[in-house]
XYZ file of C-alpha atoms in Angstrom:
756
model
C 10.289 -18.361 21.052
C 11.831 -16.297 18.285
C 14.124 -13.196 19.313
C 11.991 -11.348 16.796
C 8.615 -11.969 18.506
C 6.523 -9.288 20.138
C 7.322 -10.885 23.567
C 5.462 -9.796 26.704
C 8.723 -8.065 27.859
C 9.261 -6.457 24.541
C 5.602 -5.069 24.649
C 5.869 -4.038 28.310
C 8.949 -1.979 27.582
C 7.157 -0.373 24.573
C 4.180 0.538 26.758
C 6.294 1.867 29.560
C 8.133 4.117 27.119
C 4.915 5.153 25.565
C 3.618 6.157 29.009
C 6.726 8.247 29.836
C 6.485 10.081 26.483
C 2.791 10.743 26.739
C 3.465 12.382 30.095
C 5.659 14.709 28.510
C 3.221 15.408 25.550
C 0.370 16.015 27.874
C 2.068 18.696 29.793
C 2.819 20.403 26.473
C -0.514 20.164 24.602
C -3.119 20.513 27.433
C -5.775 18.898 25.450
C -7.729 15.455 25.140
C -5.691 13.129 22.805
C -6.895 11.368 19.827
C -5.778 7.624 19.447
C -3.345 8.584 16.566
C -1.858 11.231 18.678
C -1.357 9.048 21.641
C 0.476 6.282 19.462
C 2.537 8.571 17.354
C 3.580 11.034 19.889
C 4.445 8.523 22.455
C 6.922 7.111 19.938
C 8.699 10.486 19.461
C 12.445 10.431 19.854
C 12.586 13.721 21.687
C 9.108 14.466 22.990
C 10.407 17.508 24.989
C 11.793 19.241 21.904
C 9.532 18.191 18.957
C 7.356 20.636 17.227
C 3.829 19.530 17.159
C 1.775 21.187 14.457
C -0.326 18.707 12.529
C 0.062 19.127 8.769
C 3.205 21.174 9.201
C 5.724 19.655 11.526
C 7.907 16.651 10.790
C 7.909 14.076 13.608
C 10.937 12.011 14.339
C 9.710 8.671 15.627
C 11.196 5.363 17.038
C 9.207 2.476 15.255
C 8.887 -0.953 16.924
C 9.192 -3.141 13.917
C 9.895 -3.210 10.177
C 8.381 -5.749 7.698
C 9.616 -6.255 4.124
C 7.956 -8.043 1.282
C 10.158 -9.920 -1.186
C 9.990 -7.311 -3.917
C 10.733 -4.167 -2.131
C 12.650 -6.191 0.215
C 15.286 -6.807 -2.511
C 15.832 -3.076 -2.948
C 15.778 -2.524 0.796
C 18.307 -5.119 1.541
C 20.474 -4.013 -1.552
C 20.423 -0.547 0.007
C 20.955 -1.665 3.469
C 24.062 -3.280 2.390
C 25.485 0.156 1.429
C 25.295 1.396 5.073
C 28.047 -0.792 6.315
C 26.084 -1.915 9.439
C 26.411 -5.437 10.462
C 22.951 -6.059 11.937
C 19.524 -4.373 11.794
C 18.707 -2.259 14.781
C 15.024 -3.228 15.361
C 13.065 -6.325 14.758
C 12.840 -6.952 11.045
C 11.319 -9.727 8.908
C 11.147 -10.516 5.204
C 8.017 -12.163 3.729
C 8.105 -14.003 0.361
C 4.501 -13.197 -1.042
C 4.801 -11.173 -4.078
C 6.748 -13.187 -6.484
C 4.400 -16.207 -6.765
C 2.473 -16.112 -9.934
C -1.214 -17.373 -10.223
C -1.306 -19.867 -13.073
C -3.080 -23.166 -12.328
C -3.483 -23.814 -8.566
C -1.777 -23.280 -5.292
C 0.496 -26.251 -5.001
C 1.800 -26.223 -8.493
C 2.190 -22.487 -8.598
C 4.158 -22.466 -5.424
C 6.431 -25.106 -6.679
C 7.067 -23.225 -9.929
C 7.608 -20.092 -8.053
C 10.215 -21.661 -5.690
C 12.016 -23.029 -8.933
C 11.934 -19.782 -10.900
C 12.702 -17.432 -8.104
C 15.375 -19.445 -6.154
C 18.085 -16.914 -6.924
C 16.085 -14.083 -5.260
C 14.987 -16.175 -2.463
C 18.429 -17.406 -1.697
C 19.593 -13.795 -1.654
C 16.857 -12.626 0.668
C 17.528 -15.645 2.920
C 21.190 -15.056 3.103
C 20.625 -11.157 3.640
C 18.124 -11.960 6.528
C 20.724 -14.370 8.109
C 23.634 -11.839 7.708
C 21.786 -8.883 8.970
C 19.600 -10.373 11.753
C 16.244 -10.453 10.144
C 13.617 -13.205 10.241
C 12.773 -14.948 6.816
C 9.232 -16.211 5.987
C 9.670 -18.417 2.797
C 7.185 -18.612 -0.167
C 3.841 -20.174 0.883
C 3.883 -18.841 4.505
C 1.364 -16.192 3.483
C 0.946 -12.429 2.615
C 3.061 -10.090 4.630
C 0.162 -8.298 6.132
C -1.689 -11.501 7.352
C 1.451 -12.925 8.818
C 2.180 -9.775 10.567
C -1.337 -9.554 12.079
C -1.122 -13.229 13.203
C 2.390 -13.077 14.647
C 3.831 -9.608 15.301
C 1.413 -6.514 15.432
C 0.130 -5.609 18.824
C -1.952 -2.589 20.081
C 0.018 0.580 20.120
C 2.855 -0.605 17.980
C 4.458 1.580 15.418
C 5.258 -0.608 12.345
C 6.802 0.292 9.071
C 6.147 -1.928 6.042
C 7.491 -1.737 2.472
C 3.949 -2.192 1.111
C 1.077 0.375 1.005
C -1.251 -2.009 2.688
C 0.754 -2.301 5.856
C -2.098 -0.262 7.686
C -3.812 -3.789 7.679
C -2.376 -3.990 11.272
C -4.465 -1.064 12.401
C -7.235 -3.599 12.784
C -5.296 -4.748 15.813
C -4.732 -1.245 17.069
C -1.240 -0.753 15.702
C -0.036 2.368 13.929
C 1.258 0.430 10.840
C 2.484 2.738 7.863
C 3.413 1.746 4.311
C 6.806 3.211 3.367
C 9.442 3.028 0.681
C 12.729 1.097 1.202
C 14.702 4.097 2.185
C 12.327 4.933 5.077
C 12.550 1.347 6.275
C 16.336 1.337 6.127
C 16.463 4.435 8.500
C 14.636 2.481 11.181
C 16.603 -0.663 10.395
C 19.762 1.280 10.860
C 18.594 2.503 14.244
C 17.681 6.091 13.036
C 14.491 7.801 13.652
C 11.729 7.651 10.986
C 10.667 11.156 9.717
C 7.049 11.624 8.833
C 4.870 14.757 8.308
C 2.642 15.085 11.492
C -0.678 13.698 9.993
C -3.846 15.633 10.257
C -6.806 13.826 11.894
C -9.841 12.293 10.258
C -12.315 10.813 12.746
C -14.994 8.268 11.780
C -17.625 7.453 14.308
C -19.467 4.233 13.903
C -22.998 3.621 15.247
C -25.299 0.878 14.973
C -24.362 -2.561 13.593
C -23.997 -4.414 10.341
C -26.740 -6.815 9.281
C -27.882 -8.726 6.160
C -25.434 -8.651 3.265
C -23.465 -5.729 4.546
C -20.072 -6.481 5.502
C -16.909 -4.400 7.134
C -15.705 -4.070 3.357
C -18.693 -1.928 2.845
C -17.673 0.666 5.391
C -14.488 1.518 3.509
C -15.925 1.334 0.242
C -18.581 3.878 1.194
C -15.845 5.964 2.835
C -13.689 5.768 -0.406
C -16.704 7.184 -2.300
C -16.918 10.078 0.222
C -13.296 11.073 0.625
C -11.915 9.916 -2.848
C -8.455 8.642 -3.477
C -6.665 11.574 -2.249
C -8.989 12.654 0.623
C -6.907 10.865 3.365
C -3.421 12.187 2.167
C -1.080 13.064 5.035
C -3.843 12.151 7.564
C -4.612 9.314 9.894
C -8.204 7.850 9.787
C -9.353 6.556 13.072
C -12.494 4.671 13.834
C -14.408 4.730 17.113
C -17.870 4.333 18.578
C -20.214 1.442 19.410
C -20.148 0.366 15.924
C -16.479 -0.105 15.829
C -16.589 -2.212 19.055
C -19.050 -4.508 17.207
C -16.702 -5.399 14.423
C -14.228 -8.294 14.535
C -10.477 -7.740 14.575
C -10.063 -8.961 11.139
C -13.145 -7.031 9.889
C -11.334 -3.884 11.295
C -8.191 -4.958 9.419
C -10.122 -5.077 6.099
C -11.094 -1.427 6.750
C -7.568 -0.095 7.644
C -6.082 -2.224 4.872
C -7.930 -0.147 2.279
C -7.390 3.279 3.954
C -4.403 3.209 1.750
C -6.813 3.635 -1.374
C -7.720 7.043 0.338
C -4.117 8.195 0.478
C -4.121 8.039 4.196
C -0.829 7.728 6.156
C -2.579 4.909 8.136
C -5.919 3.913 9.596
C -6.634 2.534 13.076
C -9.002 1.278 15.615
C -8.646 1.587 19.384
C -8.114 -1.350 21.496
C -11.307 -3.549 22.477
C -12.371 -6.924 23.420
C -12.553 -8.071 19.793
C -8.800 -7.541 19.616
C -8.236 -9.340 22.811
C -10.234 -12.268 21.340
C -8.004 -12.445 18.305
C -4.691 -12.069 20.268
C -5.884 -15.035 22.536
C -6.813 -17.068 19.475
C -3.344 -16.521 17.864
C -1.520 -17.632 20.925
C -0.842 -14.228 22.462
C -3.078 -14.112 25.670
C -0.203 -12.328 27.599
C -0.327 -9.434 25.155
C -4.148 -9.093 25.537
C -3.534 -8.821 29.232
C -0.857 -6.205 28.797
C -3.153 -4.186 26.493
C -5.827 -4.243 29.211
C -3.358 -3.085 31.744
C -2.162 -0.189 29.712
C -5.653 0.468 28.033
C -5.373 4.287 28.723
C -2.569 4.280 26.014
C -4.535 2.473 23.420
C -7.857 4.239 23.335
C -9.203 7.718 22.655
C -9.261 9.942 25.735
C -12.641 10.446 27.238
C -12.703 14.076 26.402
C -12.483 13.219 22.640
C -15.311 10.575 22.761
C -17.587 13.013 24.534
C -17.311 15.541 21.877
C -15.187 14.246 18.950
C -15.762 16.778 16.176
C -13.323 19.582 17.471
C -10.515 17.145 17.766
C -10.473 16.107 13.986
C -9.762 18.065 10.803
C -12.520 15.999 9.204
C -15.192 14.324 11.255
C -17.678 11.714 9.667
C -20.362 9.538 11.285
C -21.697 6.343 9.744
C -24.692 4.551 10.983
C -23.960 0.759 10.234
C -27.564 -0.147 10.501
C -28.337 1.958 7.438
C -25.317 1.025 5.334
C -25.848 -0.842 2.114
C -23.504 -3.373 0.427
C -21.281 -1.416 -2.092
C -19.367 -2.014 -5.214
C -16.626 0.216 -6.343
C -14.917 0.542 -9.882
C -13.904 0.088 -12.358
C -10.394 1.677 -12.573
C -10.456 3.642 -9.177
C -11.426 2.470 -5.732
C -13.444 5.668 -5.028
C -15.945 5.114 -7.924
C -18.462 3.848 -5.367
C -22.240 3.208 -5.379
C -24.570 0.983 -3.402
C -25.021 -2.355 -4.975
C -28.832 -1.374 -5.278
C -27.785 1.359 -7.911
C -25.309 -0.805 -9.945
C -27.824 -2.578 -12.245
C -29.180 0.727 -13.464
C -25.634 1.900 -14.285
C -24.864 -1.329 -15.929
C -28.014 -1.141 -18.064
C -27.825 2.533 -18.870
C -27.942 3.313 -22.592
C -24.568 4.996 -22.438
C -22.974 2.480 -20.199
C -19.327 1.081 -21.084
C -19.681 -1.778 -18.593
C -19.732 -5.328 -19.459
C -22.547 -7.135 -17.859
C -21.041 -10.648 -18.433
C -18.592 -11.301 -15.662
C -15.432 -13.156 -16.936
C -13.853 -14.072 -13.647
C -14.419 -13.579 -9.829
C -11.683 -13.654 -7.121
C -11.762 -13.524 -3.245
C -9.146 -13.368 -0.719
C -5.752 -11.405 -0.667
C -4.580 -9.603 2.339
C -7.768 -7.501 2.448
C -10.346 -10.196 2.846
C -9.008 -13.690 3.566
C -9.907 -14.029 7.292
C -11.666 -16.947 8.887
C -14.670 -14.791 9.207
C -14.519 -13.840 5.402
C -14.104 -17.372 4.213
C -16.912 -18.636 6.486
C -19.260 -16.014 4.935
C -18.198 -16.899 1.512
C -18.709 -20.651 2.226
C -22.171 -20.011 3.459
C -23.378 -18.552 0.177
C -21.447 -21.497 -1.640
C -23.323 -23.935 0.483
C -26.778 -22.411 -0.294
C -25.861 -22.808 -4.096
C -24.621 -26.332 -3.553
C -27.768 -27.231 -1.940
C -29.766 -26.210 -5.137
C -27.295 -27.895 -7.504
C -25.715 -24.534 -8.556
C -22.164 -23.810 -9.135
C -20.057 -20.744 -10.201
C -20.922 -19.790 -13.845
C -17.354 -18.218 -14.247
C -13.932 -19.073 -13.002
C -13.596 -18.467 -9.437
C -10.427 -18.185 -7.516
C -9.659 -18.143 -3.752
C -6.530 -16.671 -2.264
C -5.883 -17.706 1.287
C -4.019 -14.845 3.179
C -1.643 -17.275 5.043
C -0.851 -20.778 5.561
C -2.534 -20.632 8.884
C -5.714 -19.515 7.177
C -5.428 -22.082 4.460
C -4.954 -25.053 6.875
C -7.671 -23.911 9.062
C -10.351 -23.436 6.395
C -9.212 -26.821 4.998
C -9.874 -28.519 8.333
C -13.019 -26.695 9.041
C -14.585 -27.251 5.584
C -14.888 -23.715 4.143
C -12.442 -24.662 1.509
C -14.376 -27.624 0.539
C -17.622 -25.691 0.264
C -15.916 -23.294 -2.157
C -14.310 -25.986 -4.175
C -17.747 -27.655 -4.385
C -19.040 -24.860 -6.605
C -16.097 -24.718 -8.846
C -13.501 -22.589 -6.939
C -9.843 -23.044 -7.519
C -7.473 -22.314 -4.605
C -4.344 -20.376 -5.243
C -1.248 -20.076 -3.326
C -0.957 -18.185 -0.044
C 0.314 -15.167 -1.822
C -0.623 -11.728 -3.390
C -1.148 -13.227 -6.872
C -3.736 -11.532 -9.058
C -4.280 -8.733 -6.649
C -0.905 -7.292 -7.620
C -0.898 -8.530 -11.180
C 0.963 -11.836 -10.627
C -1.663 -13.591 -12.897
C -0.781 -15.523 -15.917
C -4.261 -14.907 -17.373
C -5.561 -16.393 -20.737
C -4.733 -13.886 -23.391
C -7.827 -14.488 -25.256
C -9.843 -13.229 -22.209
C -7.902 -10.118 -21.762
C -7.706 -8.962 -25.435
C -11.103 -7.296 -25.213
C -13.130 -5.392 -22.617
C -14.065 -7.700 -19.721
C -15.459 -7.563 -16.285
C -13.888 -9.180 -13.085
C -15.244 -8.841 -9.643
C -12.935 -9.190 -6.632
C -12.823 -8.760 -2.951
C -9.382 -7.084 -3.500
C -8.262 -3.521 -2.605
C -7.051 -1.910 -5.748
C -8.410 -1.823 -9.259
C -6.371 0.737 -11.327
C -6.156 -0.077 -15.074
C -3.716 -2.880 -15.765
C -3.489 -3.694 -12.095
C -4.596 -7.366 -12.062
C -3.714 -8.777 -15.326
C -1.655 -6.066 -17.213
C -4.497 -5.165 -19.579
C -6.218 -1.810 -19.657
C -9.442 -3.522 -21.072
C -10.030 -5.255 -17.742
C -12.519 -3.553 -15.645
C -12.176 -4.633 -11.794
C -15.327 -4.127 -9.682
C -14.489 -4.539 -5.769
C -16.990 -5.640 -3.162
C -17.170 -8.040 -0.349
C -16.245 -11.715 -0.496
C -19.933 -12.882 0.150
C -21.212 -10.455 -2.722
C -18.372 -11.649 -4.972
C -19.654 -15.326 -4.546
C -23.226 -14.248 -5.438
C -21.732 -12.480 -8.519
C -19.887 -15.728 -9.525
C -23.188 -17.850 -9.174
C -25.021 -15.393 -11.227
C -22.325 -14.412 -13.754
C -24.018 -11.007 -14.334
C -22.731 -7.630 -12.949
C -26.429 -6.575 -12.817
C -27.320 -9.187 -10.500
C -28.441 -8.167 -7.043
C -28.656 -11.059 -4.404
C -31.053 -8.959 -2.306
C -33.594 -8.576 -5.065
C -32.803 -11.141 -7.822
C -33.287 -14.964 -8.066
C -31.123 -17.697 -9.313
C -32.322 -20.914 -11.021
C -31.653 -24.247 -9.194
C -30.853 -27.510 -10.852
C -34.479 -28.387 -10.572
C -35.342 -25.414 -12.731
C -37.095 -23.702 -9.912
C -36.083 -20.020 -8.840
C -34.620 -19.264 -5.559
C -33.115 -16.439 -3.691
C -29.877 -16.438 -1.761
C -30.147 -15.571 1.978
C -27.607 -13.151 3.538
C -24.893 -15.068 5.158
C -25.384 -16.054 8.817
C -23.207 -14.615 11.529
C -19.854 -16.162 11.012
C -17.291 -16.895 13.684
C -14.474 -14.235 13.868
C -12.103 -16.979 15.123
C -12.347 -20.685 14.786
C -13.808 -22.764 17.527
C -10.938 -25.169 17.192
C -8.291 -22.678 17.165
C -5.865 -21.834 14.306
C -3.661 -24.588 12.741
C -0.231 -23.310 11.957
C 0.056 -25.465 8.817
C 3.381 -25.900 7.141
C 4.709 -22.323 7.461
C 8.297 -21.797 6.504
C 10.220 -19.534 8.880
C 13.856 -19.191 9.433
C 15.403 -17.441 12.602
C 18.515 -15.431 11.863
C 21.831 -16.724 13.654
C 22.994 -14.770 16.625
C 26.080 -13.795 14.681
C 25.713 -13.472 10.805
C 28.995 -12.005 10.138
C 30.118 -15.100 8.399
C 27.123 -15.512 6.107
C 27.881 -14.892 2.420
C 25.381 -12.923 0.493
C 24.034 -14.907 -2.435
C 24.462 -12.545 -5.423
C 25.934 -14.163 -8.716
C 28.350 -11.820 -10.481
C 26.491 -12.405 -13.747
C 22.933 -12.289 -12.157
C 20.090 -11.297 -14.315
C 17.709 -10.840 -11.483
C 19.934 -9.068 -8.835
C 22.187 -5.980 -9.128
C 24.404 -4.468 -6.353
C 23.433 -0.811 -6.020
C 25.965 2.047 -6.132
C 25.506 5.419 -4.426
C 23.749 8.118 -6.235
C 26.024 11.000 -7.110
C 25.701 14.182 -4.933
C 24.011 17.382 -6.305
C 26.456 19.170 -8.553
C 25.710 22.619 -7.009
C 24.277 23.908 -10.160
C 20.812 25.049 -11.243
C 18.839 22.729 -13.642
C 19.087 24.436 -17.030
C 17.497 23.463 -20.316
C 15.911 20.245 -19.057
C 13.641 18.527 -21.478
C 10.083 17.531 -20.816
C 10.294 13.562 -20.782
C 6.523 13.266 -19.981
C 3.587 15.377 -19.202
C 1.312 12.757 -17.583
C -2.425 13.337 -17.926
C -5.023 12.183 -15.325
C -4.361 9.359 -12.876
C -0.767 8.471 -12.725
C -0.212 5.667 -10.196
C 2.920 3.939 -9.177
C 1.683 1.167 -11.306
C 1.601 3.483 -14.288
C 5.150 4.822 -13.530
C 6.609 1.436 -12.598
C 4.445 -1.411 -13.796
C 4.377 -4.763 -11.970
C 3.097 -8.104 -13.474
C 5.814 -9.654 -15.494
C 8.299 -6.931 -14.492
C 8.126 -8.140 -10.748
C 10.800 -10.688 -11.499
C 13.287 -7.967 -12.324
C 12.795 -5.743 -9.150
C 16.149 -6.780 -7.787
C 17.990 -5.614 -10.988
C 17.212 -1.998 -11.183
C 18.699 -1.278 -14.587
C 16.831 -3.939 -16.375
C 13.688 -3.108 -14.469
C 13.874 0.412 -15.378
C 12.939 -0.428 -19.119
C 9.348 -0.304 -17.904
C 9.502 3.253 -16.625
C 6.305 5.211 -17.369
C 4.981 2.430 -19.556
C 1.460 2.970 -18.058
C 1.578 6.758 -18.029
C -0.836 8.660 -20.443
C 0.970 11.274 -22.527
C -0.953 14.393 -22.204
C -0.006 15.639 -25.627
C -1.067 12.601 -27.654
C -3.356 10.629 -25.307
C -1.077 7.490 -25.911
C 0.235 5.462 -23.176
C 3.914 4.657 -22.557
C 5.570 6.739 -25.244
C 6.452 10.308 -26.352
C 8.672 12.630 -28.345
C 12.508 12.448 -28.360
C 13.266 16.144 -28.670
C 16.816 15.527 -29.653
C 16.021 13.174 -32.598
C 12.460 14.129 -33.415
C 11.348 10.484 -33.132
C 7.661 10.199 -31.953
C 6.056 7.533 -30.069
C 9.227 6.139 -28.454
C 9.089 4.459 -25.099
C 9.941 6.833 -22.249
C 12.577 4.620 -20.820
C 14.345 4.615 -24.304
C 14.046 8.424 -24.704
C 15.315 8.840 -21.073
C 18.401 6.621 -21.660
C 19.193 8.606 -24.854
C 18.890 11.848 -23.037
C 21.137 10.527 -20.267
C 23.714 9.396 -22.764
C 23.695 12.944 -24.298
C 23.952 14.450 -20.777
C 20.583 16.144 -21.038
C 18.578 16.402 -17.811
C 14.942 15.877 -17.873
C 11.767 16.474 -15.802
C 8.301 14.929 -15.608
C 5.110 16.922 -15.338
C 2.387 15.233 -13.285
C -1.201 15.892 -12.701
C -3.226 15.644 -9.426
C -2.302 13.047 -6.751
C 0.806 11.813 -8.780
C 2.171 8.665 -7.688
C -0.941 7.311 -5.856
C -1.225 3.506 -5.113
C 1.463 1.281 -3.917
C 4.621 2.105 -1.968
C 6.647 1.096 -5.082
C 10.024 2.667 -4.441
C 11.042 1.857 -7.955
C 8.714 4.597 -9.264
C 11.435 6.866 -7.697
C 14.475 4.612 -8.210
C 14.032 4.225 -11.912
C 13.766 7.994 -12.774
C 16.712 8.671 -10.521
C 18.828 5.925 -12.354
C 17.805 7.258 -15.675
C 18.683 10.907 -15.165
C 15.656 12.733 -13.923
C 16.121 16.113 -12.396
C 12.800 16.782 -11.023
C 9.124 15.736 -10.776
C 6.697 18.672 -10.965
C 3.064 17.844 -10.340
C -0.261 19.440 -9.338
C 0.020 17.360 -6.036
C 1.599 14.112 -4.790
C 0.570 11.120 -2.988
C 2.345 10.864 0.266
C 4.517 7.749 -0.001
C 5.724 8.611 -3.530
C 6.565 12.138 -2.506
C 8.671 10.737 0.283
C 10.272 8.216 -1.983
C 11.452 10.947 -4.365
C 12.870 12.988 -1.626
C 14.788 9.908 -0.175
C 16.406 9.201 -3.655
C 17.602 12.827 -4.072
C 15.083 13.957 -6.685
C 13.277 17.269 -6.401
C 9.523 16.805 -5.842
C 7.973 20.117 -6.688
C 4.350 21.258 -6.996
C 2.749 24.075 -8.973
C 2.081 27.089 -6.845
C -0.694 27.784 -9.301
C -2.099 24.278 -10.423
C -3.367 25.794 -13.643
C 0.355 26.426 -14.556
C 0.289 22.733 -15.526
C -1.490 23.862 -18.732
C 1.463 26.053 -19.719
C 3.841 23.176 -20.228
C 4.365 22.234 -23.892
C 5.914 19.117 -25.377
C 8.983 20.798 -26.794
C 9.672 23.144 -23.816
C 12.840 23.403 -21.855
C 12.652 23.881 -18.232
C 15.083 25.850 -15.809
C 15.061 25.526 -12.127
C 16.943 28.306 -10.722
C 18.175 29.443 -7.259
C 18.737 26.060 -6.009
C 21.819 27.117 -3.997
C 19.317 29.089 -1.837
C 16.862 26.017 -1.766
C 15.303 26.327 1.807
C 12.073 25.434 3.605
C 8.871 27.252 2.906
C 10.553 29.176 -0.003
C 9.460 28.600 -3.602
C 11.634 27.441 -6.491
C 11.528 29.577 -9.646
C 10.750 27.751 -12.765
C 11.429 29.252 -16.243
C 9.485 27.681 -19.031
C 11.318 28.172 -22.319
C 9.079 27.742 -25.244
C 10.387 26.559 -28.699
C 9.022 29.719 -30.304
C 11.501 31.679 -28.223
C 9.002 33.076 -25.502
C 9.477 32.353 -21.920
C 7.326 32.149 -18.752
C 8.313 32.233 -15.017
C 6.240 30.518 -12.459
C 6.619 29.401 -8.856
C 6.996 26.049 -7.645
C 6.151 24.888 -4.026
C 7.770 22.104 -2.023
C 7.547 20.449 1.415
C 11.261 19.930 2.087
C 12.511 20.615 5.566
C 16.133 21.293 6.294
C 17.166 17.685 6.776
C 15.407 16.700 3.497
C 17.330 19.446 1.667
C 20.546 17.805 2.775
C 19.311 14.496 1.172
C 18.909 16.382 -2.150
C 22.346 17.982 -1.707
C 23.978 14.519 -0.746
C 22.426 12.807 -3.616
C 20.144 10.651 -1.444
C 19.184 10.136 2.303
C 21.220 6.945 2.201
C 24.366 8.824 1.253
C 24.237 10.430 4.634
C 24.321 7.069 6.480
C 27.682 6.076 5.272
């Protein structure tokens, strides 16, 4: 057994500490507790002293585990090296899943990735060995699936350097996506600081039937709450409908809570979770969860009258829920499948009815249950001599899933209708897709069972429109080849020329009858003492760059800063710090930063990725080039952001690159949670307009002063003076959410500087 495992003793110790802390919390609060309160507050460092005001207080928590993927894992380990610590303080694992590019098929793509990324993998493996972390090599699977199968347990607090870490909420864990700096705090044995989330309660009644899947619950909810509706809140699901969902079905829902901006999403412990724990070789943990059940479920007082315990309370009757499709370009652009055809065929529609590619799998929907339902639809088509009309790709979430569905036949069923099985990796879901340029040079439709669909997300092209739905509906779309197809209403034509309709998939097993196969997973346990391990970074590396500490604040106000960018509309971390072909450079911050703001829309021109250099007068220069020129001329600069600036992935480089290239502040109408935290951790000022309409006052050639920074303090606004080129000035107020500790991060130059 690995020393990094969630052993029965480890989990028992965690539950006993939770029980002790909750006793303190109950004496203080005198009210029934929601599930999120039970788990978060039971992990408080000092429950007797902590301020407990949701939406206002910052909690200092002791997480149980950290998981790192291989892209942000590079920057995390490069930053951890700066701490001078010899070993991580809590169980930590690195998972190689992001760097594998989808090109041809799983086996060849994996081999190519191992060859092309050897330098990065060698560094991560050596860093894991030196600092006491576990290492899951390429091909083992996607970080979230591997975590669910091996490490997560009900009641755990898990930090992961990926926004879809909440996947483990399907197993009752409070799993939160963070940037590398937050992860490093926990790895260093410090507390993790997070704004006490507000509470969103979702009561599920009834049960799913027909074509409706767990995916439809979160797609429906995304349409109701929007991409910012969960910001600084935890979404918790309960009710009889919740208990009817499989553990992996629950994980699909909590995974996509990230698209609503939620801190995390979670279900209470139930028998479906017990089944999954037993099926994955952790029966002892199921028995412990049953023994400590009162820690892992909502209080009876909340269940009896839930609405007063939540800031937002929603009820969904699963018996009435329809299959949903969301997109393109935003996961909250939701509608029932029954309404999609009319939208596609509307005279003013910009949708492309012909589907170019269909893709299923990823960390969101690659469970045994998902693959069984997809295979059911495939077998119906196969029986009528029908195959996929478009390229169809399948991404297993882990080697365990791949090996099991190969044994049990689901893979063969999908391949029989023309599917290509990709590597056990993120692949096209995160833009690691070497797609035919001819297919992407014009507007085109893809249908996926993924979780995110921002422009350029999957293949780097703004012309690709990604519509997200469940795996079984995706297979139906692949068979028809038309976005207007509705399997509940429309027919297909069999090889015999006769029409036929697809039946909804039958009830699929949530766990395999023959148990899971481990397959050929590649895991390396760290040595007991890694002090003699040499970190593998070549002095002339083009992929890795040793990081240096950021300089401390100079004690001066920001004066005459240029406006590098005024971003208009949705500015995701994909827009700030694109992935795709740039992923290979994530370990080399300077080279990687040449992509900074490549996907951001310039509010003054409507052009993406370029703007005005106010020093030279050059127009339409790449933002990174302008930033480097300003920095060389000692000119500070700011970025002006729109609503929910920085939504999307936990991509820390969206803060690291601006810090490297001389940003003084990011000023927006509002921020997404993870990105705001990342900016703070890197010593940047993250400020919001007190009056959101002041965004409109900013002109392209303005200079910006931020004054009174020596008096920078919690709950006090920062004065901003906008100096227009015509000689006029305007003074406005900027808000912020910094507490006293976070202000010291700014003053020190970064949070990490305080660890040395």
